[in-house]
JSON list of C-alpha atoms in Angstrom, two decimals:
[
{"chain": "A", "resi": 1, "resn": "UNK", "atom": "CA", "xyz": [-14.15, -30.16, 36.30]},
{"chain": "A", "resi": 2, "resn": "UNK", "atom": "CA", "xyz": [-15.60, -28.44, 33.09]},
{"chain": "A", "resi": 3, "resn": "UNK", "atom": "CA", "xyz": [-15.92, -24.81, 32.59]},
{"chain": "A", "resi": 4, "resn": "UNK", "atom": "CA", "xyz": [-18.46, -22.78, 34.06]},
{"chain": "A", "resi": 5, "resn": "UNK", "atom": "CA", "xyz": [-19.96, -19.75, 36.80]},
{"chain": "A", "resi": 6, "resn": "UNK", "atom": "CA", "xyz": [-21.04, -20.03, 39.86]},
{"chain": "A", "resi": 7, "resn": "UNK", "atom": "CA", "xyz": [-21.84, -17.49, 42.51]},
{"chain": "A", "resi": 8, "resn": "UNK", "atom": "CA", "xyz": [-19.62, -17.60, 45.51]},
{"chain": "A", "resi": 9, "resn": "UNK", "atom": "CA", "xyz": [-20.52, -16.41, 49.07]},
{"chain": "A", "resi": 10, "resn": "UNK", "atom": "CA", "xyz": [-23.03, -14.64, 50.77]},
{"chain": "A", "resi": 11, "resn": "UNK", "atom": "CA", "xyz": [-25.30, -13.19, 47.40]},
{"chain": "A", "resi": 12, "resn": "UNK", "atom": "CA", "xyz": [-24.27, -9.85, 48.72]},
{"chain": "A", "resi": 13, "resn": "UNK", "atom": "CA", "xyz": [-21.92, -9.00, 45.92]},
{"chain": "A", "resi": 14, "resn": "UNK", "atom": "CA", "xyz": [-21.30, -9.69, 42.25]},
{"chain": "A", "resi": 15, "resn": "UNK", "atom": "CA", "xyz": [-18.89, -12.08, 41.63]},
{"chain": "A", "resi": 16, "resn": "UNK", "atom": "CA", "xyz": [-17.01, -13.18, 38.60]},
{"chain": "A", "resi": 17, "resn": "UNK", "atom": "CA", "xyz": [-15.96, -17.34, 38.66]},
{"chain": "A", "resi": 18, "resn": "UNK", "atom": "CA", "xyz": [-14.22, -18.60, 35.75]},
{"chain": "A", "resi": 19, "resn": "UNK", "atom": "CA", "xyz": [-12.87, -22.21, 35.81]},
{"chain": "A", "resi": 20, "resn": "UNK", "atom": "CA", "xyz": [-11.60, -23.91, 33.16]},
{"chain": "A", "resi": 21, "resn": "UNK", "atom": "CA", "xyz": [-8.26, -22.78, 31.44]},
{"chain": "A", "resi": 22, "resn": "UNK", "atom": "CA", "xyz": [-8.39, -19.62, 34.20]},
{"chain": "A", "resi": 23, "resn": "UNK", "atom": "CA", "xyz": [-7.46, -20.20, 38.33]},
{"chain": "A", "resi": 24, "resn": "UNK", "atom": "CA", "xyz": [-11.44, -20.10, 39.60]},
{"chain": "A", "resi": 25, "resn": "UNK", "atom": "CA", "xyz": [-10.31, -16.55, 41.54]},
{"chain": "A", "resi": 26, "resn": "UNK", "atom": "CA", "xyz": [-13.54, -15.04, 42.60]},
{"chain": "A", "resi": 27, "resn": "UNK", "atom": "CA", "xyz": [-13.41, -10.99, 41.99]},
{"chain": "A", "resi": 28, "resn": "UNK", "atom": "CA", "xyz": [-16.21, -8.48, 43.84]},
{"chain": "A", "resi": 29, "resn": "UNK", "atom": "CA", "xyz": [-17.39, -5.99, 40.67]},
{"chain": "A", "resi": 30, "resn": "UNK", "atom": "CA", "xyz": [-19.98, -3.44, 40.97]},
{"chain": "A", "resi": 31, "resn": "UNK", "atom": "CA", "xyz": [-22.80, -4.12, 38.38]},
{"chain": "A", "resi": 32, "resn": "UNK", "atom": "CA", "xyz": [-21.32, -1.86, 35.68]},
{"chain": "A", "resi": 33, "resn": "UNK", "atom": "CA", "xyz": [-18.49, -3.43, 36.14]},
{"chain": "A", "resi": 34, "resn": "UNK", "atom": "CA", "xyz": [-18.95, -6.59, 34.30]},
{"chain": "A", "resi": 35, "resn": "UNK", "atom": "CA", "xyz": [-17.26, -6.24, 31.26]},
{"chain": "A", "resi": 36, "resn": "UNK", "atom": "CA", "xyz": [-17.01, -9.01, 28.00]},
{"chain": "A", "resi": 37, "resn": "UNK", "atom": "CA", "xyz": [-14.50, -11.06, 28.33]},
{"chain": "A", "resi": 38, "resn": "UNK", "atom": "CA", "xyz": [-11.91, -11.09, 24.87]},
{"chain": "A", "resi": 39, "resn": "UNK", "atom": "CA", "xyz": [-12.83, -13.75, 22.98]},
{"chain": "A", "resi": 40, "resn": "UNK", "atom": "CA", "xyz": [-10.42, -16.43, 23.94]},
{"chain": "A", "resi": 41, "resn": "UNK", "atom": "CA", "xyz": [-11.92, -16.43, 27.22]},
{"chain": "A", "resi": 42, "resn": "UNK", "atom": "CA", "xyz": [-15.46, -15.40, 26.74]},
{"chain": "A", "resi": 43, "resn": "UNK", "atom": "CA", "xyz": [-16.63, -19.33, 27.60]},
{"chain": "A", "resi": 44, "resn": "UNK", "atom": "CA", "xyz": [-15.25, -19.39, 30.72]},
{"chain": "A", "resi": 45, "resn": "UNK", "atom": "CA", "xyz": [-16.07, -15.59, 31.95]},
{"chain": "A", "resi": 46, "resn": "UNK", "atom": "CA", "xyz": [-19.68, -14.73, 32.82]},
{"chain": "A", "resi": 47, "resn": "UNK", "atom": "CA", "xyz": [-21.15, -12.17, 35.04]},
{"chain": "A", "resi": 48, "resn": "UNK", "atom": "CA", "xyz": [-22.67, -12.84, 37.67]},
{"chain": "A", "resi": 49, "resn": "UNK", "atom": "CA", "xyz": [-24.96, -9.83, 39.02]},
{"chain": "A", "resi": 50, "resn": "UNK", "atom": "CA", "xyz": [-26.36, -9.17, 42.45]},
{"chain": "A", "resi": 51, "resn": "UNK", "atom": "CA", "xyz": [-27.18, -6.31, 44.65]},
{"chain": "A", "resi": 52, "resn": "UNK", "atom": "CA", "xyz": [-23.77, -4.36, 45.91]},
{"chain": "A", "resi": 53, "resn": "UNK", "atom": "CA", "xyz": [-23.69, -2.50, 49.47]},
{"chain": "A", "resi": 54, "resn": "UNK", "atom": "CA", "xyz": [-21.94, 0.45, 49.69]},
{"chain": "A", "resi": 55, "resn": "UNK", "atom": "CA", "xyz": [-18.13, 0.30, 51.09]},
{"chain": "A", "resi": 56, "resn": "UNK", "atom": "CA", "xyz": [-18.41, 1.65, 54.47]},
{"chain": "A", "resi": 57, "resn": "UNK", "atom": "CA", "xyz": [-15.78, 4.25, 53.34]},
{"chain": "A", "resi": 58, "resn": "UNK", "atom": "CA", "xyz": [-18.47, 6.18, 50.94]},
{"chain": "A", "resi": 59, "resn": "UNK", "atom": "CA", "xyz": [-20.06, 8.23, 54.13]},
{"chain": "A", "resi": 60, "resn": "UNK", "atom": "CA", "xyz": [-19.64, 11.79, 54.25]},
{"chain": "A", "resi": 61, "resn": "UNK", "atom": "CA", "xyz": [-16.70, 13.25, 56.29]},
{"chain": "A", "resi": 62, "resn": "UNK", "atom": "CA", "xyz": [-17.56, 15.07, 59.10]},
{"chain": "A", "resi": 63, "resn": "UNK", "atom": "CA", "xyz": [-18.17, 18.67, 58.13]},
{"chain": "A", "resi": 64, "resn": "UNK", "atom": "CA", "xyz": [-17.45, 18.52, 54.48]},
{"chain": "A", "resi": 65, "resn": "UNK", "atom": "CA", "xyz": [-20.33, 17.37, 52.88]},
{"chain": "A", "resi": 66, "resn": "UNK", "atom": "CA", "xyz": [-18.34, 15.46, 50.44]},
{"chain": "A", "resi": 67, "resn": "UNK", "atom": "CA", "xyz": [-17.66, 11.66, 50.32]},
{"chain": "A", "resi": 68, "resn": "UNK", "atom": "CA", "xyz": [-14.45, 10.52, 50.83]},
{"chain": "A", "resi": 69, "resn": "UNK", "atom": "CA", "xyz": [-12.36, 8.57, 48.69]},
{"chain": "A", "resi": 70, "resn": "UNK", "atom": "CA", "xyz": [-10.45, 5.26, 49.19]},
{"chain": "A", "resi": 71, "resn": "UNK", "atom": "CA", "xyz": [-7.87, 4.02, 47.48]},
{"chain": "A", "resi": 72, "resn": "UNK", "atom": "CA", "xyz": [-8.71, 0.83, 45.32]},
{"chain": "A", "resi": 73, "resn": "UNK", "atom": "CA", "xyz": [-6.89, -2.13, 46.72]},
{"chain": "A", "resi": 74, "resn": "UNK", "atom": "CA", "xyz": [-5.41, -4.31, 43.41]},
{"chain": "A", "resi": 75, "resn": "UNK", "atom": "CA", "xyz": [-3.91, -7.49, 43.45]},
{"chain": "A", "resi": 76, "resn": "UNK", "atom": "CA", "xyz": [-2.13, -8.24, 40.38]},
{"chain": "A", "resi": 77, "resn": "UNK", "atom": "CA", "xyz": [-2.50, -12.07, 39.63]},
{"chain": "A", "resi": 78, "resn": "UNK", "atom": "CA", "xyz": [-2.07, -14.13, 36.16]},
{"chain": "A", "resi": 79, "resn": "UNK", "atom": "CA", "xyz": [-5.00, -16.76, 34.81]},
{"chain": "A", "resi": 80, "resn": "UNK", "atom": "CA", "xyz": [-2.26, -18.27, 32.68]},
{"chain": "A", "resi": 81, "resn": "UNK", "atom": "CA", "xyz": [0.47, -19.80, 34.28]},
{"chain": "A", "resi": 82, "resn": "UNK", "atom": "CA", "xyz": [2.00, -23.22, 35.03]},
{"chain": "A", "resi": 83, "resn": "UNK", "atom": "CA", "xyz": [2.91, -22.85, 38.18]},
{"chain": "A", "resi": 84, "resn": "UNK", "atom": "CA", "xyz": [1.01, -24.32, 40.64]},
{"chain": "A", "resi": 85, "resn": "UNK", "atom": "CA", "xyz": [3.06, -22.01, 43.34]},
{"chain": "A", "resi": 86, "resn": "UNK", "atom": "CA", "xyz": [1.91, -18.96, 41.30]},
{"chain": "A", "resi": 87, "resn": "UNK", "atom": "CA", "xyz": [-1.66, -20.17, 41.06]},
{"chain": "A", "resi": 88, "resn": "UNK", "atom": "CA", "xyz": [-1.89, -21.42, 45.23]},
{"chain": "A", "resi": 89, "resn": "UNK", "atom": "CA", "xyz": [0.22, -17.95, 45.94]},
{"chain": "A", "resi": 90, "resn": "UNK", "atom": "CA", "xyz": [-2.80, -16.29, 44.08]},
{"chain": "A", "resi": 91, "resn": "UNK", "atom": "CA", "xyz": [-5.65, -18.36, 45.72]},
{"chain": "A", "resi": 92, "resn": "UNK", "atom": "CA", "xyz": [-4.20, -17.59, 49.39]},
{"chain": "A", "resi": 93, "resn": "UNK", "atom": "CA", "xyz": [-4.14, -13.89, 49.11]},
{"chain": "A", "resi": 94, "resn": "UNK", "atom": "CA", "xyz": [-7.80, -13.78, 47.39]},
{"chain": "A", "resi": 95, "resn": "UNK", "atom": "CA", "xyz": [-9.08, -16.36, 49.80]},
{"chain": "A", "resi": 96, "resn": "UNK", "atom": "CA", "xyz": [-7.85, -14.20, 53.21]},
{"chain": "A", "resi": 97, "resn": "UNK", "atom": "CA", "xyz": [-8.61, -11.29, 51.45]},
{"chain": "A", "resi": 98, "resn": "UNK", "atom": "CA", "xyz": [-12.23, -12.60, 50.82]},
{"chain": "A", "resi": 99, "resn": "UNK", "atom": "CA", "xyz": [-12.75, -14.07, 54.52]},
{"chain": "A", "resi": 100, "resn": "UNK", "atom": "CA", "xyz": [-11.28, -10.75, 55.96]},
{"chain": "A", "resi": 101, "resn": "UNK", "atom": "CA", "xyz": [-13.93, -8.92, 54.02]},
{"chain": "A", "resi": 102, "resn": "UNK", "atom": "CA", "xyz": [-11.47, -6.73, 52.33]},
{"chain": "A", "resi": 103, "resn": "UNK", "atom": "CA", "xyz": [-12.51, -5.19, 49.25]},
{"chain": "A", "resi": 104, "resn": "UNK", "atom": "CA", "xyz": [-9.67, -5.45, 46.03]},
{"chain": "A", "resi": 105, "resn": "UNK", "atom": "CA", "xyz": [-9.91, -5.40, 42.46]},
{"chain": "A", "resi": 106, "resn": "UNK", "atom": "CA", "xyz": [-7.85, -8.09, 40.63]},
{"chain": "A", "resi": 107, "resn": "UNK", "atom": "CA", "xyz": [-6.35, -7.41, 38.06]},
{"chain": "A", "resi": 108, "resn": "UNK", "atom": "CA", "xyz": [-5.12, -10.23, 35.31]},
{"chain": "A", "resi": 109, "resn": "UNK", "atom": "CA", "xyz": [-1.61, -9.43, 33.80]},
{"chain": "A", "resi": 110, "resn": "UNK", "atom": "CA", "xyz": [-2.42, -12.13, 31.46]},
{"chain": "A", "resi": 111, "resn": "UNK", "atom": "CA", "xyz": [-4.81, -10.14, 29.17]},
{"chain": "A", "resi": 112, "resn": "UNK", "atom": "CA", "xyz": [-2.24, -7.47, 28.46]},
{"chain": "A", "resi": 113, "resn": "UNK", "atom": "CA", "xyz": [1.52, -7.25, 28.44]},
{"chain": "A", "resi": 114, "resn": "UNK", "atom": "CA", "xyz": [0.84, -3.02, 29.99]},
{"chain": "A", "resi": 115, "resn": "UNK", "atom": "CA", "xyz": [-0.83, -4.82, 33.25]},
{"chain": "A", "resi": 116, "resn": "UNK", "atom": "CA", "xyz": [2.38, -6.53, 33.66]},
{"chain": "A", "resi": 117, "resn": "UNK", "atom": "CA", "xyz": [4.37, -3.83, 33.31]},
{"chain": "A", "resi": 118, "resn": "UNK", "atom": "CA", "xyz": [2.54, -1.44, 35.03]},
{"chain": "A", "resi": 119, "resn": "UNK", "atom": "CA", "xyz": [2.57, -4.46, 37.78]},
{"chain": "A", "resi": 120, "resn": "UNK", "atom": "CA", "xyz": [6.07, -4.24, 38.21]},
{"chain": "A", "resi": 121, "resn": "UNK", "atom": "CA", "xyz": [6.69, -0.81, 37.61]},
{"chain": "A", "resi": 122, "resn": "UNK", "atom": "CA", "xyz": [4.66, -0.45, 40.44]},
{"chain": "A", "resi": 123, "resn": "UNK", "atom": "CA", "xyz": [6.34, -2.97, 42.60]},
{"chain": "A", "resi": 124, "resn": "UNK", "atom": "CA", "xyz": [10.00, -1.55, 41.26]},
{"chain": "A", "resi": 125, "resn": "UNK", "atom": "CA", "xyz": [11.31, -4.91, 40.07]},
{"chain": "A", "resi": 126, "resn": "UNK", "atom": "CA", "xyz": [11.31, -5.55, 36.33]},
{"chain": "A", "resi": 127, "resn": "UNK", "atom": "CA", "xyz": [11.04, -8.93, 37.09]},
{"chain": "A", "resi": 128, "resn": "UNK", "atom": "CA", "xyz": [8.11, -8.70, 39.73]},
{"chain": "A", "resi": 129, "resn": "UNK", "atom": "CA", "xyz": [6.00, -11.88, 39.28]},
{"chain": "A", "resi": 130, "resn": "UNK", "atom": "CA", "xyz": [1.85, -12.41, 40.54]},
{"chain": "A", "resi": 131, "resn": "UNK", "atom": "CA", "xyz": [0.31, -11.66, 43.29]},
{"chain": "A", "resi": 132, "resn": "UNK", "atom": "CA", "xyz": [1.85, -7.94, 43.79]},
{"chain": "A", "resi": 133, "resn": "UNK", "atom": "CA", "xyz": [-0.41, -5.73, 45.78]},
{"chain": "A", "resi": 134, "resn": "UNK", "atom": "CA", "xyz": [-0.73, -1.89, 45.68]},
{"chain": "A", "resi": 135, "resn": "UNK", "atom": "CA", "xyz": [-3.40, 0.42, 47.09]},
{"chain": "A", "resi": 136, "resn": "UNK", "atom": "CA", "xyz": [-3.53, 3.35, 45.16]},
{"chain": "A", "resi": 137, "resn": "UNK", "atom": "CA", "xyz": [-0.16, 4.44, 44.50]},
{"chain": "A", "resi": 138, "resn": "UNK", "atom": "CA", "xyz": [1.24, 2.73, 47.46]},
{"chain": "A", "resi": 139, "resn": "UNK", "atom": "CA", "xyz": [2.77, -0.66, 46.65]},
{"chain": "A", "resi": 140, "resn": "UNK", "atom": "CA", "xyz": [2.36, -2.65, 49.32]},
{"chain": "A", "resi": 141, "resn": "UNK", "atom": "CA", "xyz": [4.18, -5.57, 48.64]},
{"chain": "A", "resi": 142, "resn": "UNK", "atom": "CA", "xyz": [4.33, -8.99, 47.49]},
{"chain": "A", "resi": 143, "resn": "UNK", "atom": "CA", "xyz": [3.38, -12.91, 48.78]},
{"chain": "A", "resi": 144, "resn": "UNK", "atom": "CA", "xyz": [5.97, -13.30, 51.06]},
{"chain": "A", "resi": 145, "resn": "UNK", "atom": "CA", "xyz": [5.11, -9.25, 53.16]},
{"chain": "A", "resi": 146, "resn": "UNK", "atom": "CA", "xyz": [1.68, -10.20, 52.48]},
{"chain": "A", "resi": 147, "resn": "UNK", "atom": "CA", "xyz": [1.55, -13.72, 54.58]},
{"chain": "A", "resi": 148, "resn": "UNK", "atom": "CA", "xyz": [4.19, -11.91, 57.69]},
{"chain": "A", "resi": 149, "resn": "UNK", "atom": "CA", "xyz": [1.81, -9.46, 57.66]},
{"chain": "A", "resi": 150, "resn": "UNK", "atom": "CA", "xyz": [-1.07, -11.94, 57.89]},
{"chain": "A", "resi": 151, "resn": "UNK", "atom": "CA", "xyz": [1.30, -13.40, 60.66]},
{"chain": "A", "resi": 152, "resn": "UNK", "atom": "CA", "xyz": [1.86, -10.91, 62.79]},
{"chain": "A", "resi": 153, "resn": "UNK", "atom": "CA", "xyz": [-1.17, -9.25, 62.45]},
{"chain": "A", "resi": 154, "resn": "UNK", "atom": "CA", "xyz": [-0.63, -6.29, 60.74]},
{"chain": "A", "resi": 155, "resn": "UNK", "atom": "CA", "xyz": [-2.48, -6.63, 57.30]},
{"chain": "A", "resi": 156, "resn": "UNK", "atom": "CA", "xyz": [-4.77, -3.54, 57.51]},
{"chain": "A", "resi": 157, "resn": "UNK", "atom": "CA", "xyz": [-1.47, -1.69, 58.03]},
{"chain": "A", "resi": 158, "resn": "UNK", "atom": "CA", "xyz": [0.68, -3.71, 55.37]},
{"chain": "A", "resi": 159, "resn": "UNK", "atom": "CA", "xyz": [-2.53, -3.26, 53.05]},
{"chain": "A", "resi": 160, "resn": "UNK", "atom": "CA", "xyz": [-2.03, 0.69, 53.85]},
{"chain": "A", "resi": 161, "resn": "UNK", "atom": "CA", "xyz": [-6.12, 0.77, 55.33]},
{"chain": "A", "resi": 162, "resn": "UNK", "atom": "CA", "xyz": [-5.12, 1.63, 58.61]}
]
């Protein structure tokens, strides 16, 4: 398969699809969002637009008159990387993620070394490898917490939503 874009899902968020030298992880943007790509991956990143609803978390609290804010859900993954355990680790989390209608931001360690290291200084293991998950300052955990947690259904609590 050559490289190339395609939009993924419902048409009822953007979506950016690389293939190619990268995994093919879709990630939900707003339209501002859609940044260039560096150059060494600018032919297989392209934005795709669309209309964005609002996160069901952006209605005013009762009594305040000011919206609240939610913490941004990150997964940290890598687009360059040999493993295939990495990569499948990677697709899992996005995929349930996706299918659960969870919001996240993804975030690839590959286009700068601070990612990584913000990655595991976040997860507190200098040697943290992709996916690590954090919402907001809360690290949540890695592949292994986030699949019990699929399996014993508590992800919107391992996720720190509930």
């Amino acid at each position: 398969m050559g490289s190339g874009i395609w939009e993924v899902g419902d048409g009822i968020r953007n979506v950016h699809y690389a293939t190619g030298g990268g995994l093919g992880l879709p990630v939900s943007v707003p339209d501002a969002a859609c940044p260039e790509p560096p150059p060494p991956l600018a032919a297989a990143v392209t934005c795709v637009r669309g209309p964005l609803p609002a996160p069901p978390s952006a209605s005013p609290s009762a009594g305040s008159g000011r919206q609240r804010s939610m913490s941004t859900l990150k997964v940290y993954s890598t687009s360059v990387t040999g493993s295939r355990e990495i990569k499948s680790q990677q697709s899992e989390v996005t995929r349930i993620l996706d299918g659960k209608n969870i919001k996240y931001e993804l975030v690839d360690i590959s286009q700068d070394n601070a990612l990584r290291e913000e990655m595991r200084a976040k997860a507190g293991n200098p040697k943290a490898i992709p996916p690590q998950i954090v919402n907001g300052d809360h690290y949540c955990g890695d592949y292994e917490l986030f699949v019990e947690a699929v399996e014993q259904n508590t992800l919107q609590e391992f996720l720190k939503l509930a």
